Amino acid sequence: MSTTEDTAARRLSKVREKIVERGLRGLLVSRLPNLRYLTGFSGSNGWLLLGEEQAVFFTDGRYQQQVEEEIPGDVGIEVQVPREGLLAELAKRAQLEFGGSGLGFEGRYLPYDDCARLREEASAVKWESVSGVVEELRAVKEPGEVAAIERAAAIAEQGLRETLAVVEIGMREADIAAELEYRLVRLGAERPAFETIVASGPRSALPHASTGSRQLANGDLLLVDFGVRWSGYNSDITRTYCVGEATSRQIQIYDLVLAAQASACDALRPGCEADQVDAAARGIFEAEGLGEYFVHSTGHGLGMEVHEAPSLRRNGAETVQAGMVVTVEPGLYFPGWGGVRIEDDVLVTDRGARSLVDLERDRLQALPL
């Protein structure tokens, strides 16, 4: 999704407001997803020096044409492409514009060596490590962002449907993942959102299993966790299937996970706290004495990154707001037996939660072998 002039201007204005709120005169943005959000730049090397009135974007010669195409021309961003010494030019400009005043930087993401050099070469600047300035804005999605995530989800759904139609007993997990990723790209994905997880049989009890060479067998649970990136935004979906006729225990565990997901979605409303959503899912399992088998959080924010704010976890203190897109992904994992996870991408609206995913989830499905 390209960044329009109006969108960039609005986002830059909001960041400037946050800079002033923190008692700073400017912010050095170096984290790539934040750069793309604010400017539209999708390359791998860039810095935005943002002040109350000025905005200077630095990159290297590889991206000279790209910045001209991606950064809107009428939002007041000056582009600098030093032929040599990008960091030196950045330090020189920071010293000139912000000497004697406070300049924030994304300390969690700025490499130590770069930080040390900037402090040395722009020693008159009062450097201050800050966090969350841009991320807080990114957490609440604009309609165009929601549409991009929904499109990414639709591509993922169709790719999985096509893949399941060719799955056979004896296929390796890696073969299934390769078939899926091939179809996702053919359907329009920029790339997979992350390394696809295909885990079968007892290996489905590994929440973040590495897809391996195990062959699919009758009676297995098959867990597929995958997503795509489309126009800079991601989807993240998990479905669990059975190979052949499901056992009563497989159905029981699946139904519990489904109930936990529904409970979390019911709790997912503007104004609730993140840990309340987690507690709603966790409570379903704890009531059955199975709380210890739910070993991760209930979900996370989703957008330009696969994992972003808010985090739906125990002790999560973030307040849920309308416009956030999160995953809701409870699961139960039993070593030596297998696991079940159901994950959807969900938009928080004024009326509650709306799933952006349209894949069947209401029962444990047998693969069409």
Tab-separated table of C-alpha atoms in Angstrom:
chain	number	residue	atom	x	y	z
A	1	MET	CA	0.000	0.000	0.000
A	2	SER	CA	1.591	3.268	-1.116
A	3	THR	CA	1.771	6.208	1.262
A	4	THR	CA	-0.119	9.214	-0.108
A	5	GLU	CA	0.833	12.817	0.555
A	6	ASP	CA	-2.174	13.326	2.859
A	7	THR	CA	-1.395	10.132	4.790
A	8	ALA	CA	2.286	10.981	5.222
A	9	ALA	CA	1.525	14.558	6.264
A	10	ARG	CA	-1.008	13.394	8.852
A	11	ARG	CA	1.320	10.781	10.324
A	12	LEU	CA	4.278	13.147	10.479
A	13	SER	CA	2.115	15.718	12.240
A	14	LYS	CA	1.053	13.182	14.865
A	15	VAL	CA	4.644	12.148	15.519
A	16	ARG	CA	5.637	15.783	15.910
A	17	GLU	CA	2.920	16.177	18.542
A	18	LYS	CA	4.323	13.206	20.434
A	19	ILE	CA	7.836	14.621	20.204
A	20	VAL	CA	6.684	17.842	21.868
A	21	GLU	CA	4.771	15.880	24.531
A	22	ARG	CA	8.027	14.180	25.504
A	23	GLY	CA	9.873	17.454	25.846
A	24	LEU	CA	12.076	16.885	22.802
A	25	ARG	CA	12.812	18.980	19.734
A	26	GLY	CA	13.137	16.067	17.353
A	27	LEU	CA	13.308	12.349	16.716
A	28	LEU	CA	15.728	10.211	14.719
A	29	VAL	CA	13.744	7.345	13.185
A	30	SER	CA	15.824	4.363	12.059
A	31	ARG	CA	13.529	1.362	12.479
A	32	LEU	CA	12.532	0.244	8.984
A	33	PRO	CA	8.809	-0.454	9.581
A	34	ASN	CA	8.496	2.984	11.184
A	35	LEU	CA	10.239	4.595	8.227
A	36	ARG	CA	7.870	2.903	5.804
A	37	TYR	CA	4.870	3.932	7.886
A	38	LEU	CA	5.912	7.585	7.961
A	39	THR	CA	7.433	8.041	4.503
A	40	GLY	CA	6.546	5.085	2.278
A	41	PHE	CA	10.200	4.083	1.884
A	42	SER	CA	10.543	0.288	1.623
A	43	GLY	CA	14.321	-0.049	1.274
A	44	SER	CA	16.772	-1.513	3.762
A	45	ASN	CA	18.809	1.567	4.726
A	46	GLY	CA	17.296	4.862	5.765
A	47	TRP	CA	17.180	7.461	8.531
A	48	LEU	CA	14.574	10.172	9.131
A	49	LEU	CA	15.680	13.212	11.120
A	50	LEU	CA	12.377	14.753	12.151
A	51	GLY	CA	12.016	18.095	13.899
A	52	GLU	CA	9.154	20.424	14.726
A	53	GLU	CA	9.378	21.961	11.262
A	54	GLN	CA	12.092	20.106	9.338
A	55	ALA	CA	12.236	16.515	8.063
A	56	VAL	CA	15.395	15.154	6.417
A	57	PHE	CA	15.605	11.636	5.000
A	58	PHE	CA	19.040	10.053	4.546
A	59	THR	CA	19.784	6.961	2.478
A	60	ASP	CA	22.544	5.625	0.254
A	61	GLY	CA	23.006	5.679	-3.499
A	62	ARG	CA	21.309	2.316	-4.062
A	63	TYR	CA	17.981	3.924	-3.253
A	64	GLN	CA	18.196	7.313	-4.983
A	65	GLN	CA	15.573	6.434	-7.593
A	66	GLN	CA	13.485	4.469	-5.106
A	67	VAL	CA	13.109	7.355	-2.657
A	68	GLU	CA	11.965	9.586	-5.503
A	69	GLU	CA	9.260	7.060	-6.364
A	70	GLU	CA	8.153	6.156	-2.842
A	71	ILE	CA	8.396	9.289	-0.688
A	72	PRO	CA	5.567	11.742	-1.457
A	73	GLY	CA	6.908	14.942	-2.952
A	74	ASP	CA	4.792	17.562	-1.199
A	75	VAL	CA	5.123	16.664	2.479
A	76	GLY	CA	8.246	18.670	3.173
A	77	ILE	CA	10.743	15.808	3.417
A	78	GLU	CA	14.213	16.794	2.238
A	79	VAL	CA	16.076	13.812	0.782
A	80	GLN	CA	19.825	13.477	1.201
A	81	VAL	CA	21.824	10.753	-0.580
A	82	PRO	CA	25.472	11.238	0.485
A	83	ARG	CA	27.930	9.505	-1.811
A	84	GLU	CA	30.164	8.705	1.139
A	85	GLY	CA	29.793	8.796	4.880
A	86	LEU	CA	26.022	8.641	5.348
A	87	LEU	CA	26.322	8.456	9.126
A	88	ALA	CA	28.817	11.321	9.160
A	89	GLU	CA	26.446	13.525	7.166
A	90	LEU	CA	23.588	12.573	9.464
A	91	ALA	CA	25.640	13.484	12.552
A	92	LYS	CA	26.659	16.793	10.978
A	93	ARG	CA	23.028	17.708	10.265
A	94	ALA	CA	21.905	16.631	13.740
A	95	GLN	CA	24.630	18.805	15.280
A	96	LEU	CA	23.539	21.769	13.183
A	97	GLU	CA	19.790	21.420	13.714
A	98	PHE	CA	19.612	20.069	17.269
A	99	GLY	CA	22.827	21.105	19.008
A	100	GLY	CA	22.059	22.047	22.624
A	101	SER	CA	18.591	20.491	22.564
A	102	GLY	CA	16.961	17.101	23.062
A	103	LEU	CA	16.834	14.656	20.168
A	104	GLY	CA	15.166	11.292	20.656
A	105	PHE	CA	16.353	8.119	18.983
A	106	GLU	CA	14.969	4.586	18.853
A	107	GLY	CA	17.440	3.147	21.320
A	108	ARG	CA	15.978	-0.336	21.278
A	109	TYR	CA	16.716	-0.664	17.564
A	110	LEU	CA	19.748	1.565	16.914
A	111	PRO	CA	22.973	-0.496	16.816
A	112	TYR	CA	25.368	0.308	19.646
A	113	ASP	CA	28.231	1.292	17.334
A	114	ASP	CA	25.996	3.710	15.400
A	115	CYS	CA	24.733	5.216	18.639
A	116	ALA	CA	28.256	5.692	19.971
A	117	ARG	CA	29.393	7.341	16.759
A	118	LEU	CA	26.444	9.731	16.662
A	119	ARG	CA	27.065	10.744	20.267
A	120	GLU	CA	30.724	11.389	19.449
A	121	GLU	CA	30.255	13.262	16.173
A	122	ALA	CA	27.168	15.196	17.302
A	123	SER	CA	28.286	15.759	20.876
A	124	ALA	CA	26.319	18.991	21.324
A	125	VAL	CA	23.052	17.083	20.869
A	126	LYS	CA	21.302	15.852	24.000
A	127	TRP	CA	20.568	12.330	22.780
A	128	GLU	CA	17.674	10.585	24.527
A	129	SER	CA	16.598	6.986	23.983
A	130	VAL	CA	12.826	6.734	23.492
A	131	SER	CA	10.443	3.934	22.609
A	132	GLY	CA	6.946	3.558	21.223
A	133	VAL	CA	6.615	6.991	19.616
A	134	VAL	CA	5.726	5.683	16.160
A	135	GLU	CA	4.568	2.233	17.296
A	136	GLU	CA	1.735	3.750	19.335
A	137	LEU	CA	0.364	5.317	16.160
A	138	ARG	CA	0.845	2.146	14.131
A	139	ALA	CA	-1.168	0.101	16.630
A	140	VAL	CA	-4.427	1.744	15.543
A	141	LYS	CA	-4.997	0.996	11.882
A	142	GLU	CA	-6.437	3.302	9.259
A	143	PRO	CA	-9.098	1.892	6.890
A	144	GLY	CA	-6.556	1.380	4.092
A	145	GLU	CA	-4.319	-0.604	6.417
A	146	VAL	CA	-7.199	-2.832	7.487
A	147	ALA	CA	-8.042	-3.425	3.829
A	148	ALA	CA	-4.440	-4.450	3.116
A	149	ILE	CA	-4.414	-6.925	6.019
A	150	GLU	CA	-7.758	-8.319	4.895
A	151	ARG	CA	-6.376	-8.774	1.386
A	152	ALA	CA	-3.316	-10.541	2.812
A	153	ALA	CA	-5.670	-12.838	4.741
A	154	ALA	CA	-7.744	-13.591	1.636
A	155	ILE	CA	-4.638	-14.598	-0.330
A	156	ALA	CA	-3.550	-16.848	2.527
A	157	GLU	CA	-6.964	-18.485	2.752
A	158	GLN	CA	-7.123	-19.304	-0.943
A	159	GLY	CA	-3.569	-20.631	-0.920
A	160	LEU	CA	-4.364	-23.000	1.940
A	161	ARG	CA	-7.549	-24.249	0.281
A	162	GLU	CA	-5.634	-25.041	-2.906
A	163	THR	CA	-2.848	-26.747	-0.971
A	164	LEU	CA	-5.133	-28.942	1.125
A	165	ALA	CA	-6.668	-30.246	-2.105
A	166	VAL	CA	-3.330	-31.860	-3.066
A	167	VAL	CA	-2.188	-33.104	0.355
A	168	GLU	CA	-1.741	-36.879	0.548
A	169	ILE	CA	-0.745	-39.381	3.202
A	170	GLY	CA	3.017	-39.826	3.044
A	171	MET	CA	3.772	-36.222	2.077
A	172	ARG	CA	6.497	-34.606	4.132
A	173	GLU	CA	5.740	-31.511	6.171
A	174	ALA	CA	8.309	-29.671	4.057
A	175	ASP	CA	6.501	-30.705	0.864
A	176	ILE	CA	3.220	-29.293	2.179
A	177	ALA	CA	4.917	-26.020	3.159
A	178	ALA	CA	6.547	-25.734	-0.289
A	179	GLU	CA	3.233	-26.358	-2.053
A	180	LEU	CA	1.569	-23.704	0.104
A	181	GLU	CA	4.218	-21.037	-0.320
A	182	TYR	CA	4.314	-21.571	-4.096
A	183	ARG	CA	0.566	-21.002	-4.313
A	184	LEU	CA	0.677	-17.941	-2.064
A	185	VAL	CA	3.147	-16.179	-4.346
A	186	ARG	CA	1.195	-17.199	-7.446
A	187	LEU	CA	-1.910	-15.656	-5.861
A	188	GLY	CA	-0.221	-12.285	-5.419
A	189	ALA	CA	1.652	-12.356	-2.128
A	190	GLU	CA	4.879	-10.350	-1.923
A	191	ARG	CA	6.281	-13.231	0.113
A	192	PRO	CA	5.378	-15.400	3.108
A	193	ALA	CA	4.955	-13.247	6.213
A	194	PHE	CA	7.253	-15.595	8.154
A	195	GLU	CA	8.630	-19.105	7.916
A	196	THR	CA	5.633	-21.378	7.388
A	197	ILE	CA	4.994	-23.897	10.159
A	198	VAL	CA	3.674	-27.311	9.147
A	199	ALA	CA	3.679	-29.760	12.060
A	200	SER	CA	2.063	-33.192	12.064
A	201	GLY	CA	1.296	-35.912	14.581
A	202	PRO	CA	3.189	-35.554	17.877
A	203	ARG	CA	5.173	-32.650	16.382
A	204	SER	CA	2.008	-30.507	16.417
A	205	ALA	CA	2.605	-30.229	20.177
A	206	LEU	CA	5.515	-27.881	19.379
A	207	PRO	CA	3.905	-24.401	19.185
A	208	HIS	CA	6.666	-23.042	16.924
A	209	ALA	CA	7.843	-26.248	15.330
A	210	SER	CA	10.346	-26.094	12.502
A	211	THR	CA	8.794	-27.687	9.441
A	212	GLY	CA	10.567	-31.001	8.948
A	213	SER	CA	10.714	-34.240	6.997
A	214	ARG	CA	8.099	-36.179	8.970
A	215	GLN	CA	5.605	-37.858	6.662
A	216	LEU	CA	1.888	-37.389	7.129
A	217	ALA	CA	0.156	-40.475	8.538
A	218	ASN	CA	-3.424	-41.567	9.102
A	219	GLY	CA	-4.716	-40.363	12.475
A	220	ASP	CA	-2.396	-37.353	12.635
A	221	LEU	CA	-3.290	-33.855	13.659
A	222	LEU	CA	-1.903	-31.405	11.104
A	223	LEU	CA	-1.186	-27.850	12.263
A	224	VAL	CA	-0.465	-25.148	9.676
A	225	ASP	CA	0.613	-21.655	10.816
A	226	PHE	CA	1.314	-19.271	7.950
A	227	GLY	CA	0.658	-15.860	6.447
A	228	VAL	CA	1.577	-13.560	3.604
A	229	ARG	CA	2.796	-10.035	3.128
A	230	TRP	CA	0.774	-7.941	0.712
A	231	SER	CA	1.502	-4.284	0.008
A	232	GLY	CA	3.610	-4.074	3.152
A	233	TYR	CA	1.041	-5.636	5.509
A	234	ASN	CA	0.820	-9.144	6.928
A	235	SER	CA	-1.671	-11.869	7.704
A	236	ASP	CA	-1.102	-14.614	10.294
A	237	ILE	CA	-3.434	-17.624	10.361
A	238	THR	CA	-3.362	-21.065	11.974
A	239	ARG	CA	-5.644	-24.014	11.308
A	240	THR	CA	-5.530	-27.563	12.667
A	241	TYR	CA	-6.887	-30.557	10.751
A	242	CYS	CA	-7.090	-34.286	11.273
A	243	VAL	CA	-5.927	-36.961	8.853
A	244	GLY	CA	-8.708	-39.484	8.579
A	245	GLU	CA	-11.509	-39.828	11.083
A	246	ALA	CA	-10.962	-37.758	14.231
A	247	THR	CA	-10.879	-39.418	17.632
A	248	SER	CA	-13.120	-38.282	20.469
A	249	ARG	CA	-10.130	-36.742	22.250
A	250	GLN	CA	-9.041	-34.829	19.172
A	251	ILE	CA	-12.558	-33.426	18.827
A	252	GLN	CA	-12.722	-32.581	22.537
A	253	ILE	CA	-9.434	-30.662	22.498
A	254	TYR	CA	-10.320	-28.869	19.291
A	255	ASP	CA	-13.696	-27.783	20.679
A	256	LEU	CA	-12.041	-26.447	23.838
A	257	VAL	CA	-9.607	-24.366	21.781
A	258	LEU	CA	-12.478	-23.093	19.652
A	259	ALA	CA	-14.393	-22.103	22.798
A	260	ALA	CA	-11.332	-20.309	24.163
A	261	GLN	CA	-10.963	-18.349	20.931
A	262	ALA	CA	-14.636	-17.364	21.018
A	263	SER	CA	-14.321	-16.290	24.648
A	264	ALA	CA	-11.309	-14.102	23.855
A	265	CYS	CA	-13.096	-12.506	20.901
A	266	ASP	CA	-16.103	-11.742	23.100
A	267	ALA	CA	-13.791	-9.948	25.545
A	268	LEU	CA	-11.993	-8.038	22.778
A	269	ARG	CA	-13.655	-4.626	22.938
A	270	PRO	CA	-12.450	-1.019	23.037
A	271	GLY	CA	-11.428	-0.051	26.543
A	272	CYS	CA	-10.605	-3.525	27.817
A	273	GLU	CA	-7.108	-4.360	29.007
A	274	ALA	CA	-4.932	-6.781	27.042
A	275	ASP	CA	-4.665	-9.196	29.965
A	276	GLN	CA	-8.461	-9.448	30.162
A	277	VAL	CA	-8.538	-10.909	26.651
A	278	ASP	CA	-5.842	-13.400	27.594
A	279	ALA	CA	-7.693	-14.321	30.794
A	280	ALA	CA	-10.903	-14.964	28.855
A	281	ALA	CA	-9.189	-17.618	26.739
A	282	ARG	CA	-7.072	-19.030	29.538
A	283	GLY	CA	-10.074	-19.395	31.816
A	284	ILE	CA	-11.692	-21.910	29.451
A	285	PHE	CA	-8.668	-24.188	29.752
A	286	GLU	CA	-8.206	-23.694	33.478
A	287	ALA	CA	-11.820	-24.669	34.115
A	288	GLU	CA	-10.990	-28.062	32.560
A	289	GLY	CA	-7.720	-28.418	34.463
A	290	LEU	CA	-5.688	-27.883	31.286
A	291	GLY	CA	-4.230	-24.439	31.898
A	292	GLU	CA	-0.651	-25.753	31.974
A	293	TYR	CA	-0.980	-26.915	28.359
A	294	PHE	CA	-1.576	-23.375	27.077
A	295	VAL	CA	2.009	-22.177	26.898
A	296	HIS	CA	1.910	-18.862	25.037
A	297	SER	CA	-0.067	-15.638	24.948
A	298	THR	CA	-3.502	-15.352	23.394
A	299	GLY	CA	-2.425	-13.020	20.611
A	300	HIS	CA	-0.554	-9.978	19.364
A	301	GLY	CA	-0.947	-6.939	17.191
A	302	LEU	CA	-0.591	-7.379	13.436
A	303	GLY	CA	0.223	-4.972	10.646
A	304	MET	CA	3.466	-3.949	8.960
A	305	GLU	CA	5.110	-6.434	11.305
A	306	VAL	CA	3.801	-9.856	12.238
A	307	HIS	CA	4.263	-9.072	15.931
A	308	GLU	CA	3.474	-5.562	17.101
A	309	ALA	CA	1.425	-3.819	19.809
A	310	PRO	CA	-0.697	-4.745	21.652
A	311	SER	CA	0.339	-8.026	23.286
A	312	LEU	CA	-2.631	-10.076	24.513
A	313	ARG	CA	-0.820	-11.799	27.353
A	314	ARG	CA	-0.829	-12.286	31.085
A	315	ASN	CA	-0.113	-8.960	32.791
A	316	GLY	CA	-0.543	-7.149	29.490
A	317	ALA	CA	-1.265	-3.558	30.500
A	318	GLU	CA	-2.117	-2.081	27.099
A	319	THR	CA	-5.629	-0.781	26.556
A	320	VAL	CA	-7.418	-2.156	23.516
A	321	GLN	CA	-8.643	0.501	21.088
A	322	ALA	CA	-10.994	0.469	18.126
A	323	GLY	CA	-8.998	0.105	14.930
A	324	MET	CA	-6.432	-2.309	16.337
A	325	VAL	CA	-5.883	-5.551	14.427
A	326	VAL	CA	-4.754	-8.499	16.537
A	327	THR	CA	-4.374	-12.226	16.246
A	328	VAL	CA	-6.459	-14.410	18.552
A	329	GLU	CA	-4.686	-17.764	18.751
A	330	PRO	CA	-5.241	-19.953	21.822
A	331	GLY	CA	-3.857	-23.483	21.731
A	332	LEU	CA	-3.363	-26.661	23.745
A	333	TYR	CA	-0.210	-28.763	23.383
A	334	PHE	CA	0.326	-32.253	24.805
A	335	PRO	CA	3.869	-33.656	24.474
A	336	GLY	CA	3.885	-36.998	22.696
A	337	TRP	CA	0.273	-36.640	21.549
A	338	GLY	CA	-0.095	-33.441	19.556
A	339	GLY	CA	-1.529	-29.962	19.682
A	340	VAL	CA	-4.341	-27.766	18.408
A	341	ARG	CA	-4.205	-24.039	17.641
A	342	ILE	CA	-6.803	-21.867	15.923
A	343	GLU	CA	-5.706	-18.391	14.895
A	344	ASP	CA	-7.574	-15.589	13.189
A	345	ASP	CA	-6.757	-11.974	12.401
A	346	VAL	CA	-9.340	-9.814	14.140
A	347	LEU	CA	-10.293	-6.141	13.835
A	348	VAL	CA	-11.440	-4.340	16.982
A	349	THR	CA	-14.484	-2.216	16.165
A	350	ASP	CA	-16.718	-0.007	18.295
A	351	ARG	CA	-19.112	-2.953	18.487
A	352	GLY	CA	-16.506	-5.591	19.310
A	353	ALA	CA	-14.361	-8.020	17.363
A	354	ARG	CA	-14.680	-8.780	13.637
A	355	SER	CA	-12.653	-11.585	12.093
A	356	LEU	CA	-10.824	-10.760	8.877
A	357	VAL	CA	-10.465	-14.483	8.125
A	358	ASP	CA	-13.119	-16.580	6.415
A	359	LEU	CA	-11.674	-20.088	6.725
A	360	GLU	CA	-13.804	-22.821	8.304
A	361	ARG	CA	-13.075	-23.140	12.016
A	362	ASP	CA	-16.324	-24.356	13.620
A	363	ARG	CA	-15.374	-28.027	13.677
A	364	LEU	CA	-12.328	-30.249	13.401
A	365	GLN	CA	-12.161	-30.999	9.695
A	366	ALA	CA	-10.791	-34.149	8.126
A	367	LEU	CA	-8.476	-33.524	5.201
A	368	PRO	CA	-9.982	-34.406	1.809
A	369	LEU	CA	-7.550	-37.270	1.130
